[in-house]
Coordinates of C-alpha atoms in Angstrom, one line a residue:
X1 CA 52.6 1.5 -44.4
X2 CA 49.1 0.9 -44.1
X3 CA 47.2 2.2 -41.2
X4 CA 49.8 4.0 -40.4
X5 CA 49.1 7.6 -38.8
X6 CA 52.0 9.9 -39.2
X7 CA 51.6 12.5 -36.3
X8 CA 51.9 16.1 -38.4
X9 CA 53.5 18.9 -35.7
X10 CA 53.1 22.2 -36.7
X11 CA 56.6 23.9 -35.8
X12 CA 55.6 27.3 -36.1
X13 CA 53.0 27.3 -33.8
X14 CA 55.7 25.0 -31.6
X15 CA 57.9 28.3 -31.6
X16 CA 54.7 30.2 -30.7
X17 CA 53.8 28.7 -27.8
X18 CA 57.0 28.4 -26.2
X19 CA 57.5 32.4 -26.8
X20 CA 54.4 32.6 -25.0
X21 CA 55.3 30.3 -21.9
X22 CA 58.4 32.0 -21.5
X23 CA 57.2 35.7 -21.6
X24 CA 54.6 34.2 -19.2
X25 CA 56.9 32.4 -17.0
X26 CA 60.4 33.5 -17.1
X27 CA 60.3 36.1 -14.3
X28 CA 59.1 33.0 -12.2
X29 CA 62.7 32.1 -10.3
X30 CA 60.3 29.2 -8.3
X31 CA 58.5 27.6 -11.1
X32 CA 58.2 24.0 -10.9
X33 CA 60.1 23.4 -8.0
X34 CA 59.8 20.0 -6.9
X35 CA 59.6 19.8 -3.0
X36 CA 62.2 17.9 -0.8
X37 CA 61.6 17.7 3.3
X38 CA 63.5 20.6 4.8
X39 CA 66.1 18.4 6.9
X40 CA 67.7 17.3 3.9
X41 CA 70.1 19.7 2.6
X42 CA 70.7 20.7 -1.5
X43 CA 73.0 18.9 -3.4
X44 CA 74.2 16.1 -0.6
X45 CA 74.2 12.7 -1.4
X46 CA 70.9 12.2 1.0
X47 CA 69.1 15.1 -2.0
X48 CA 69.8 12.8 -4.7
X49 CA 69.0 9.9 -2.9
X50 CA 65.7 11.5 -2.3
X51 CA 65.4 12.5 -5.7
X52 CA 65.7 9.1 -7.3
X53 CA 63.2 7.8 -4.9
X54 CA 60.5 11.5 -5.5
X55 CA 60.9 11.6 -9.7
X56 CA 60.0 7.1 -9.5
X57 CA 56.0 7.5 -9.1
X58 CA 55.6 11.2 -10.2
X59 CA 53.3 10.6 -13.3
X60 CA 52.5 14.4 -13.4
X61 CA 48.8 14.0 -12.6
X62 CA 48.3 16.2 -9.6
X63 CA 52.0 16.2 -9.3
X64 CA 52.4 18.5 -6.3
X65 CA 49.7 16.4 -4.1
X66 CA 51.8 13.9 -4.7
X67 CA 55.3 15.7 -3.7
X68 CA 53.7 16.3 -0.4
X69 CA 52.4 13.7 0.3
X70 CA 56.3 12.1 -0.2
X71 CA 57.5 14.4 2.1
X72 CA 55.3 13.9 4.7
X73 CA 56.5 10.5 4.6
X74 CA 59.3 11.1 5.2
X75 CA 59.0 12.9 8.0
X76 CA 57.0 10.0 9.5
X77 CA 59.7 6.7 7.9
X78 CA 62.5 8.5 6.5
X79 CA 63.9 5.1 6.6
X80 CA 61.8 4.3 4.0
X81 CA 64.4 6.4 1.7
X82 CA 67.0 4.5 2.8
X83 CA 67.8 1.7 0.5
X84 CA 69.4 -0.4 3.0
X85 CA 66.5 -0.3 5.1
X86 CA 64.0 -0.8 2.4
X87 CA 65.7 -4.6 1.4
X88 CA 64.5 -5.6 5.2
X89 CA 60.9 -5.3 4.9
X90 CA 58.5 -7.8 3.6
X91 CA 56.5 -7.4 0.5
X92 CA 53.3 -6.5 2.6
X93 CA 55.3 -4.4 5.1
X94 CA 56.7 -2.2 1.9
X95 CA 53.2 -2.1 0.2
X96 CA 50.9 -0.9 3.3
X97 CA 53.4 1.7 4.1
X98 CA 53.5 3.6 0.6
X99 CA 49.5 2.8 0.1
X100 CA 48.9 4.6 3.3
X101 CA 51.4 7.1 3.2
X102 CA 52.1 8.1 -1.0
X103 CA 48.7 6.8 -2.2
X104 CA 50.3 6.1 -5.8
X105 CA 48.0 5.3 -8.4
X106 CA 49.2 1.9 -8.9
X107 CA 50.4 0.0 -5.7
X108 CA 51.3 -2.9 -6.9
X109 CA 53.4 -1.4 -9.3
X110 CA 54.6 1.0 -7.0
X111 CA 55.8 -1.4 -4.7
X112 CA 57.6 -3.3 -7.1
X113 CA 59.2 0.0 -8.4
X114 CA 60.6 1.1 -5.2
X115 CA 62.5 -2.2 -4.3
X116 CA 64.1 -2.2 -7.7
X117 CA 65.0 1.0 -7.5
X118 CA 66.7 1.0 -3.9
X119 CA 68.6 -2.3 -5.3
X120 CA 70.1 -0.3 -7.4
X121 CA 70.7 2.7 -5.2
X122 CA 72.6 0.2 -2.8
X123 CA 75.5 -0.4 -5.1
X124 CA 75.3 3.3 -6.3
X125 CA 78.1 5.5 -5.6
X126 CA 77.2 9.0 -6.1
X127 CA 80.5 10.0 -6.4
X128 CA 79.9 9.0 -9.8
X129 CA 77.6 11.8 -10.6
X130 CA 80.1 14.3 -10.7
X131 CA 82.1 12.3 -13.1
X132 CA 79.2 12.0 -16.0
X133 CA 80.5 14.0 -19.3
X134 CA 77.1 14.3 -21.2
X135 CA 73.6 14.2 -21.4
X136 CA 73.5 10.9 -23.2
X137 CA 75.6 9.2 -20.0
X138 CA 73.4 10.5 -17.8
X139 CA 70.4 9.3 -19.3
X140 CA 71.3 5.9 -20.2
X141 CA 72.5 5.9 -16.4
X142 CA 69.0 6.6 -15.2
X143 CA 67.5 4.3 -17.9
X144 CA 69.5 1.4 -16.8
X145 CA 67.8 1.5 -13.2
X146 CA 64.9 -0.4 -15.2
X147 CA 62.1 1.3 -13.1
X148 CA 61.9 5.0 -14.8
X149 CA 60.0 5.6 -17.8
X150 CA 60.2 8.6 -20.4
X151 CA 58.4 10.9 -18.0
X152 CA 59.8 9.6 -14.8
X153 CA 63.3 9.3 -15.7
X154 CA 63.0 12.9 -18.0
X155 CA 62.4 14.6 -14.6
X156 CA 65.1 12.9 -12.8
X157 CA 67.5 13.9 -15.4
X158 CA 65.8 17.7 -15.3
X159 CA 66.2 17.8 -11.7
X160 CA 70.2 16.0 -12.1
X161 CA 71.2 19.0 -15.1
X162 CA 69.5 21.5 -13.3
X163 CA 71.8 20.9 -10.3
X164 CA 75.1 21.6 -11.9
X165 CA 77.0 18.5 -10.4
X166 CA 77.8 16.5 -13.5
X167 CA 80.4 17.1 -15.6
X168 CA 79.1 18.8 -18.6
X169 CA 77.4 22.1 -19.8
X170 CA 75.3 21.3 -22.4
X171 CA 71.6 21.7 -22.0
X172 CA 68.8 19.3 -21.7
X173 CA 68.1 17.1 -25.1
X174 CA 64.9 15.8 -24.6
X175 CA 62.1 17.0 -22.3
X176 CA 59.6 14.6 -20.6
X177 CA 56.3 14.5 -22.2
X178 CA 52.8 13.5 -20.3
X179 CA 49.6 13.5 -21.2
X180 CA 48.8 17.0 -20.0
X181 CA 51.6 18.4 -22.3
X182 CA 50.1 16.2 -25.2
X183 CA 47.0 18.1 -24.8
X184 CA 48.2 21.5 -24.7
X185 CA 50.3 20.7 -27.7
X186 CA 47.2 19.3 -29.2
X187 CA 44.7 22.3 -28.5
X188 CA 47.1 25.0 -29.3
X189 CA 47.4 23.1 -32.8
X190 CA 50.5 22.1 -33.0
X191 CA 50.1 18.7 -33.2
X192 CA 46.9 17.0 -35.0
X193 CA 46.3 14.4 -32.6
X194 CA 46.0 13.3 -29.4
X195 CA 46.7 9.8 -29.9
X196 CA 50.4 9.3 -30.3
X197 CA 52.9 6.6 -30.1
X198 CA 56.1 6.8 -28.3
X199 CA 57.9 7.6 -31.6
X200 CA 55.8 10.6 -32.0
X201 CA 56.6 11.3 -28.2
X202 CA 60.1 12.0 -29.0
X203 CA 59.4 14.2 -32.2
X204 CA 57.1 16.1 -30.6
X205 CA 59.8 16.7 -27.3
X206 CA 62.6 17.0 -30.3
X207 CA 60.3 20.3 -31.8
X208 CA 60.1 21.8 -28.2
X209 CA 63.9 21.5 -28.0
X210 CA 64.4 22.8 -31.0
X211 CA 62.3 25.8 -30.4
X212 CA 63.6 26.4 -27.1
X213 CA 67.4 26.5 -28.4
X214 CA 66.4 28.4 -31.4
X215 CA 64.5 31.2 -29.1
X216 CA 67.4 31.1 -27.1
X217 CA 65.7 29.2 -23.9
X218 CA 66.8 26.4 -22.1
X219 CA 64.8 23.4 -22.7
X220 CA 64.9 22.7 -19.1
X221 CA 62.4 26.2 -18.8
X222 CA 60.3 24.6 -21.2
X223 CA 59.4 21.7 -19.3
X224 CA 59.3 23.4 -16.5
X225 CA 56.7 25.4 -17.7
X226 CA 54.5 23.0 -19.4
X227 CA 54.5 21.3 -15.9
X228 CA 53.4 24.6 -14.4
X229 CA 50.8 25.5 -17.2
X230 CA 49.3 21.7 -16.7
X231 CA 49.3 21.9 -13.1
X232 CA 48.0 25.3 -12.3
X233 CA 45.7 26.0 -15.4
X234 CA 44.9 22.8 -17.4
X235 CA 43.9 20.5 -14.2
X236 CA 42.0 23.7 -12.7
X237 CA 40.5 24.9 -16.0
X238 CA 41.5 28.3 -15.7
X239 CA 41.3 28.7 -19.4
X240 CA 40.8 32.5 -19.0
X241 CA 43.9 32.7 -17.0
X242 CA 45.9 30.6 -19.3
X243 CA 48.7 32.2 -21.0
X244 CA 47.4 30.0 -24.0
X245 CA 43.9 31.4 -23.9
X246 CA 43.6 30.9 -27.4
X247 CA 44.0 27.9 -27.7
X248 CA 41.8 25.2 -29.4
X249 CA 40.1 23.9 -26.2
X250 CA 38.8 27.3 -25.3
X251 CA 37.6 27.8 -29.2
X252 CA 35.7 24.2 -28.7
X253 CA 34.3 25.1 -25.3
X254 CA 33.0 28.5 -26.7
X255 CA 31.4 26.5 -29.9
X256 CA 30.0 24.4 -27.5
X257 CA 28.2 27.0 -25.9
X258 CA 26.8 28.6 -28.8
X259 CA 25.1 25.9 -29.9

């Protein structure tokens, strides 16, 4: 078709760089851990609850800010986490408490996100989790909330797999891809540009899956260490602590110094 880029993604180098992450990251039993208030016990209907409500606004850009900043809430409104509860405020009530509290990027969205969401959490039963046979039903399950998108609702399902209580063994099939991991895919080479559609979204998170099942790691590592890599060497610009150090950011910003 005309005008028509077709994203190229270097598989090799794909294979490379998870190799790397993983002899980087694998002896790391806390990597990625995404942060729930310490009242709330693992694996109880109130964790998942929390869950839903902690993966709805994390957009992965200064992600563990963010997961503080939702637990400090609620330690102040844990009501607020209560779906129930949440259907008795006002618009404006709603609003001022997760602009003052979460500071999400986009409050009006925000806002709008966190009622849908706790509609649906109302008529949930999460009984039903244990009862999901594969990683397709769980995904279109957290799809059909309407308020997750592919980064969003690829963490919930991460954090959901990673917890063992649905019904099925298989690994992770597609791993959440933001704009940090687009730029690490980008200036390691493995992928020729940074501007890519949501089609090339999913073939670029297909190649990391692939990768991971052909190097014998669980996809669910993977994006759990891109996350890490973004969040404690991209976003700092430790580039010479980077377990990528050679990759093509570093080779620009050394060009760039030379001349």
């Amino acid at each position: 078709m005309k005008g028509c880029i077709i994203l190229n993604i270097d598989y090799n180098k794909c294979k490379q760089v998870v190799e790397k992450l993983n002899d980087f990251f694998s002896d790391n039993k806390q990597l990625a851990m995404i942060g729930y208030p310490p009242n709330i016990e693992y694996k109880t209907d109130e964790y998942y609850i929390y869950m839903f409500y902690s993966c709805l606004l994390d957009y992965g850009m200064r992600s563990k800010l963010y997961h503080q900043n939702l637990i400090n809430t609620y330690m102040k409104y844990p009501k607020l986490f209560n779906p129930d509860y949440v259907r008795t405020l006002s618009e404006e009530d709603l609003k001022n408490i997760i602009v003052h509290n979460i500071h999400p990027r986009y409050p009006n969205i925000a806002t709008k996100k966190w009622r849908i969401l706790s509609k649906g959490l109302e008529r949930m039963n999460f009984e039903y989790l244990k009862s999901i046979g594969s990683f397709q039903e769980l995904k279109k399950f957290i799809m059909d909330f309407k308020c997750y998108g592919q980064k969003t609702g690829g963490l919930l399902i991460r954090i959901i797999c990673d917890s063992k209580i649905c019904n099925f063994e298989e690994e992770i099939e597609a791993i959440p891809i933001d704009r940090h991991d687009i730029e690490i895919s980008y200036f390691t080479g493995m992928i020729d540009s940074k501007n890519i559609k949501d089609k090339d979204i999913s073939k670029l998170s297909d190649a990391y899956v692939k990768a991971g099942k052909e190097l014998h790691i669980n996809p669910s590592d993977i994006d759990k260490y891109l996350w890490e890599l973004g969040n404690s060497f991209c976003s700092k610009k430790k580039c010479e602590e980077c377990p990528l150090n050679q990759c093509l950011k570093k080779q620009e910003q050394l060009l760039n110094k030379e001349g």
